[in-house]
Coordinates of C-alpha atoms and ligand atoms in Angstrom, one line a residue:
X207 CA -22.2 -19.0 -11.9
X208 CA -19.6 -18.9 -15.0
X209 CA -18.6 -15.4 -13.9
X210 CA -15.8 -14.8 -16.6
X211 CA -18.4 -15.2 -19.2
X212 CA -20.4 -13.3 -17.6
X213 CA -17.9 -10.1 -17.6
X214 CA -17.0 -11.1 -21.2
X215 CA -20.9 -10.4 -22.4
X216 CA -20.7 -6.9 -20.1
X217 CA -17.3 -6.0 -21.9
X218 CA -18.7 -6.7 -25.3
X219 CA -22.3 -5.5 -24.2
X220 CA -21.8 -2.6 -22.4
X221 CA -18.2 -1.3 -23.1
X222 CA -17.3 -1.8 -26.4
X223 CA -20.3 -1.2 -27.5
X224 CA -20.3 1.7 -26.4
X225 CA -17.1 3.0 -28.0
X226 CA -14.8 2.4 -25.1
X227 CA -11.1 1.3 -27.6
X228 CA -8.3 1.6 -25.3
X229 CA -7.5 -2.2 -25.1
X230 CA -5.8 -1.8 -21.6
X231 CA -9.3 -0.4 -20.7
X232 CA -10.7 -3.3 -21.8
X233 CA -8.4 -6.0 -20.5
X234 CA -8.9 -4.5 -16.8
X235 CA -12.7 -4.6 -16.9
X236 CA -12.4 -8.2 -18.4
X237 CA -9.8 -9.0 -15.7
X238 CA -11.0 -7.6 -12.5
X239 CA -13.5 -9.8 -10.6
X240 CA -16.6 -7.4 -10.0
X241 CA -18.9 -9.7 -8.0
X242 CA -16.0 -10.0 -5.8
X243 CA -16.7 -6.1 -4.8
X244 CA -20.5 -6.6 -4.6
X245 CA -22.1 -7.5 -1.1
X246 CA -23.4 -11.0 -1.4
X247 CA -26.9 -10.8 -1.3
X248 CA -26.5 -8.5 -5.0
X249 CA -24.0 -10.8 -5.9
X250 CA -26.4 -11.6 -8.9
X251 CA -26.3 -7.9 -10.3
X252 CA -22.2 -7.7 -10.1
X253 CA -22.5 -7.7 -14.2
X254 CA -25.7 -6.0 -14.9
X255 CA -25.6 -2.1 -16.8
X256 CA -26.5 -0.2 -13.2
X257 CA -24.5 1.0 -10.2
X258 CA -25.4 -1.4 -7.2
X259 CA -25.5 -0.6 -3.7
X260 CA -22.9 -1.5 -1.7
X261 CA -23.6 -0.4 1.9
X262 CA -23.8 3.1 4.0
X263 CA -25.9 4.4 1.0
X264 CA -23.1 4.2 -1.1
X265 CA -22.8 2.2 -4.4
X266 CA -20.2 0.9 -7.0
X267 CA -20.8 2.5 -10.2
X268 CA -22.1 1.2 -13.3
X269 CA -19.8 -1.1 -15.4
X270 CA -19.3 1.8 -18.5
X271 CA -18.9 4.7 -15.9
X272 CA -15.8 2.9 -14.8
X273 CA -14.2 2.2 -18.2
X274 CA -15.3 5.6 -19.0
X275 CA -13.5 7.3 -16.3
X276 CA -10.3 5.2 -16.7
X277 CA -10.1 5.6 -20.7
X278 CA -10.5 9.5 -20.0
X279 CA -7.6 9.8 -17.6
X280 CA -5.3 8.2 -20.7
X281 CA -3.2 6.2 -18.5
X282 CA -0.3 4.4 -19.3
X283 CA 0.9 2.5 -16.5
X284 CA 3.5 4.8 -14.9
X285 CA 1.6 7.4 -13.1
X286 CA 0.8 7.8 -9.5
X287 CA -3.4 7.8 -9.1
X288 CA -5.4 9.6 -6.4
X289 CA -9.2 8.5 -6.3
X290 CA -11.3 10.2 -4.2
X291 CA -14.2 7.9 -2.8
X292 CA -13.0 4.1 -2.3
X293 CA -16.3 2.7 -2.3
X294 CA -16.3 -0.8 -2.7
X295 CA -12.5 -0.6 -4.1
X296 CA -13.3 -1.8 -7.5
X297 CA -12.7 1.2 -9.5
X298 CA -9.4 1.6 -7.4
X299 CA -8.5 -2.4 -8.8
X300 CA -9.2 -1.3 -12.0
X301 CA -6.8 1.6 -12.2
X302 CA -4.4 -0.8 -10.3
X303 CA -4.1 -2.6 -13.7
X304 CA -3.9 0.5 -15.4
X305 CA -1.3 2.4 -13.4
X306 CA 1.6 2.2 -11.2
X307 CA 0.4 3.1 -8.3
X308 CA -3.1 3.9 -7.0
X309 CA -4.1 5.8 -3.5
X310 CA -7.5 6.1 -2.5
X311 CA -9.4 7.8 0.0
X312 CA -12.8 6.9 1.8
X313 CA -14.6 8.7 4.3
X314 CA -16.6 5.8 5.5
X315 CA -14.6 4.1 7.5
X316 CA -16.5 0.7 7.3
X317 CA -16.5 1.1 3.5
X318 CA -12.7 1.9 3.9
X319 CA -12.1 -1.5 6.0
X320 CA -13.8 -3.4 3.9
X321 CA -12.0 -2.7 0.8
X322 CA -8.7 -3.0 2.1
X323 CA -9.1 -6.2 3.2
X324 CA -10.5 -7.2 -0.3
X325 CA -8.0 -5.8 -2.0
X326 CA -4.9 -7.3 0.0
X327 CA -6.8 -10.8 -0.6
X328 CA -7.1 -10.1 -4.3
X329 CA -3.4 -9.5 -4.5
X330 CA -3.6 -5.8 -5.3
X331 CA -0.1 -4.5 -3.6
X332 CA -0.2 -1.1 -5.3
X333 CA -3.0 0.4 -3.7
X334 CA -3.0 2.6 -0.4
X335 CA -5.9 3.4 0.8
X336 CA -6.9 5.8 3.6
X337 CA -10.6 6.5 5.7
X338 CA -10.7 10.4 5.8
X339 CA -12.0 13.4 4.0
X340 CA -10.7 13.1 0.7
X341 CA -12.0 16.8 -0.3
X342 CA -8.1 17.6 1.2
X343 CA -6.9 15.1 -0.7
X344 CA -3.4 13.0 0.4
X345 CA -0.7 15.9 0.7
X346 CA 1.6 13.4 1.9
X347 CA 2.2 11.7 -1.6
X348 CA 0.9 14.6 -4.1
X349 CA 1.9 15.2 -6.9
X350 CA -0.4 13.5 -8.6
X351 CA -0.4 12.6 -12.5
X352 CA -4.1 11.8 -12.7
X353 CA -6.5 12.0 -9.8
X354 CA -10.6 10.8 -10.1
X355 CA -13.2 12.1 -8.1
X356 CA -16.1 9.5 -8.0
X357 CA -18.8 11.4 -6.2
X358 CA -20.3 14.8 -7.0
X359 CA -19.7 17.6 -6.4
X360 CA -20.6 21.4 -7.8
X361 CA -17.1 22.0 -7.9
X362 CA -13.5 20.2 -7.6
X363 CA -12.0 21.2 -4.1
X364 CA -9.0 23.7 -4.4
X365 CA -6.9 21.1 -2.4
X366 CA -6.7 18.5 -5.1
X367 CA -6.0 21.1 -8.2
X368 CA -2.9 21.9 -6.4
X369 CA -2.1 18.2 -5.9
X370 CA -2.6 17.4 -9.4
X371 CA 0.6 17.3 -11.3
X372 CA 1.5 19.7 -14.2
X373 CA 0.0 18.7 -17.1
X374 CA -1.9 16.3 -15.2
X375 CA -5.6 15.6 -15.8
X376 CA -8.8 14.6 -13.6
X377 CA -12.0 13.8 -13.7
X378 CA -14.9 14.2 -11.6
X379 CA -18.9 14.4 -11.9
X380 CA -19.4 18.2 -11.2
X381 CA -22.9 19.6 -10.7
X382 CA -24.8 21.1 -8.1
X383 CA -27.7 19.0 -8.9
X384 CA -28.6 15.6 -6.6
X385 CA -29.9 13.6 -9.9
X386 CA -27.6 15.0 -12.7
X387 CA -24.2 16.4 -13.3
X388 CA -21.6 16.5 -15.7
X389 CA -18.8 14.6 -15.6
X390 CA -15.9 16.4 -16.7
X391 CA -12.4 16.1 -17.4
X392 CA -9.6 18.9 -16.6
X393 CA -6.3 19.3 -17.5
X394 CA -3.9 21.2 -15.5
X395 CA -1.3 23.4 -18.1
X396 CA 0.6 25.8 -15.6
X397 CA -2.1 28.0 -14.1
X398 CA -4.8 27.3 -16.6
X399 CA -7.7 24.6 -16.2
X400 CA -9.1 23.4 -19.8
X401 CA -12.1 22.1 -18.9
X402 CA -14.2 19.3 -21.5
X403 CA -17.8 17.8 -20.7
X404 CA -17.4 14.3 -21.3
X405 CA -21.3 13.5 -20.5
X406 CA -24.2 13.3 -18.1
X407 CA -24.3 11.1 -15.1
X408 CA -25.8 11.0 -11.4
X409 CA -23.5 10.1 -8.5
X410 CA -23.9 10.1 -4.6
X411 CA -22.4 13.4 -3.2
X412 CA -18.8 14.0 -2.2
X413 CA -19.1 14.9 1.9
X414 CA -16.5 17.2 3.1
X415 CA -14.8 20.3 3.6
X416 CA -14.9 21.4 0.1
X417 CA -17.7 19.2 -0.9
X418 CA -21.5 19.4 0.9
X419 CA -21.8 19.6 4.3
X420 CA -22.5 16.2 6.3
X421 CA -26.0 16.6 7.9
Ligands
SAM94 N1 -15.3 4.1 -6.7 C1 -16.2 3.4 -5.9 C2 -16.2 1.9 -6.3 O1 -15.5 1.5 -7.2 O2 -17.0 1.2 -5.6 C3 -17.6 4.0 -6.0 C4 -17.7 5.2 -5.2 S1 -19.3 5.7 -4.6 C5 -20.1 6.1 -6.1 C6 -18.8 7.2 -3.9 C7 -17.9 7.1 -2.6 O3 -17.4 8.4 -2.3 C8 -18.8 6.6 -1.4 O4 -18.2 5.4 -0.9 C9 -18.7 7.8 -0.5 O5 -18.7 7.4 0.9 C10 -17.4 8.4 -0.9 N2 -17.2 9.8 -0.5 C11 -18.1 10.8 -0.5 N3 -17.5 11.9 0.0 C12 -16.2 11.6 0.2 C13 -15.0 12.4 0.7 N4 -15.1 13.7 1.0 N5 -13.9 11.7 0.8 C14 -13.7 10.4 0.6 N6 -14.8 9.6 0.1 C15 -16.0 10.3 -0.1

């Protein structure tokens, strides 16, 4: 399988397309090696226009979701990243090419294992990544210049507004509903949140303290 072409066609396909311009968007998506992130037996759907699951009930998000998320956070290679929600670790590699330094939280441990290991074969040295309720967020290293939440919840846990940096912005699906929320970006200016819908989407839930309740 000629995979490189095969993330070329999705770039031109699915991203530009689709009005995604920042060209250090564009380079990461054509760079990072998704099938590497997708569990073998999928291995066929690493560049097709749908999230794909990935284990545990979890899933790596659609190809435009990603490029999305990372053009709205404006990045421009010197901030310090939180993600909330590892997954399979690809969105993390992404905003690895994107940023100077990306930590990233996941709250299945398996999940969290798995990308680690990934991501120190793929070379990746600026990601940290951490199994644990990422609703807290990582105290430790906050301040924060851009964090990314990438499951859903109906509202963004107090803990990572106050890690977010001044003037900082994040985005997040928001939405009480299972099948349909909005994925929003904030930005943090002293004590006000200026909140913009950037569009629909469905994501698996964020589990936590300040997210819903594991069952
Ligand atoms: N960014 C991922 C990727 O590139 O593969 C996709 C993330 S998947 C849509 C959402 C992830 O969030 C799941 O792996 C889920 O276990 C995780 N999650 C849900 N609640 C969480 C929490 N409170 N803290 C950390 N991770 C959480």
């Amino acid at each position: 399988m000629d995979y490189q072409k095969l993330r070329e066609r999705m770039v031109e396909e699915q991203i530009r397309s689709r009005g995604i311009t920042d060209a250090r968007v564009i380079d990461a998506l054509r760079k990072v090696k998704r099938h590497a992130f997708i569990p073998e037996a999928l291995i066929n759907s690493a560049y097709e226009d749908h999230p794909v699951p990935i284990g545990e009930g979890q899933t790596i998000s659609q190809p435009y979701i990603v490029a999305l998320m990372s053009e709205s956070l404006r990045l421009t290679g010197n901030e310090k990243v939180l993600e909330v929600g590892t997954g399979s670790g690809y969105q993390a590699a992404v905003l690895a090419e994107l940023a100077k330094e990306v930590y990233s939280i996941e709250r299945i441990a398996s999940l969290q294992t798995r990308a680690e290991s990934l991501l120190a074969e793929l070379g990746y040295r600026t990601v940290h990544l951490k199994s644990g309720d990422g609703t807290l967020g990582w105290p430790q290293e906050a301040p924060f210049e851009r964090i990314i939440i990438t499951a859903a919840a109906a509202k963004v846990p107090p803990a990572l507004i106050e890690q977010l940096a001044e003037g900082g912005l994040l985005i997040a699906p928001i939405g009480e509903d299972r099948l349909s929320q909005i994925l929003t970006l904030i930005e943090k200016k002293g004590a006000t949140l200026i909140s913009t819908p950037v569009c629909g989407c469905v994501f698996v839930p964020l589990i936590g303290k300040h997210g819903l309740k594991d069952q």
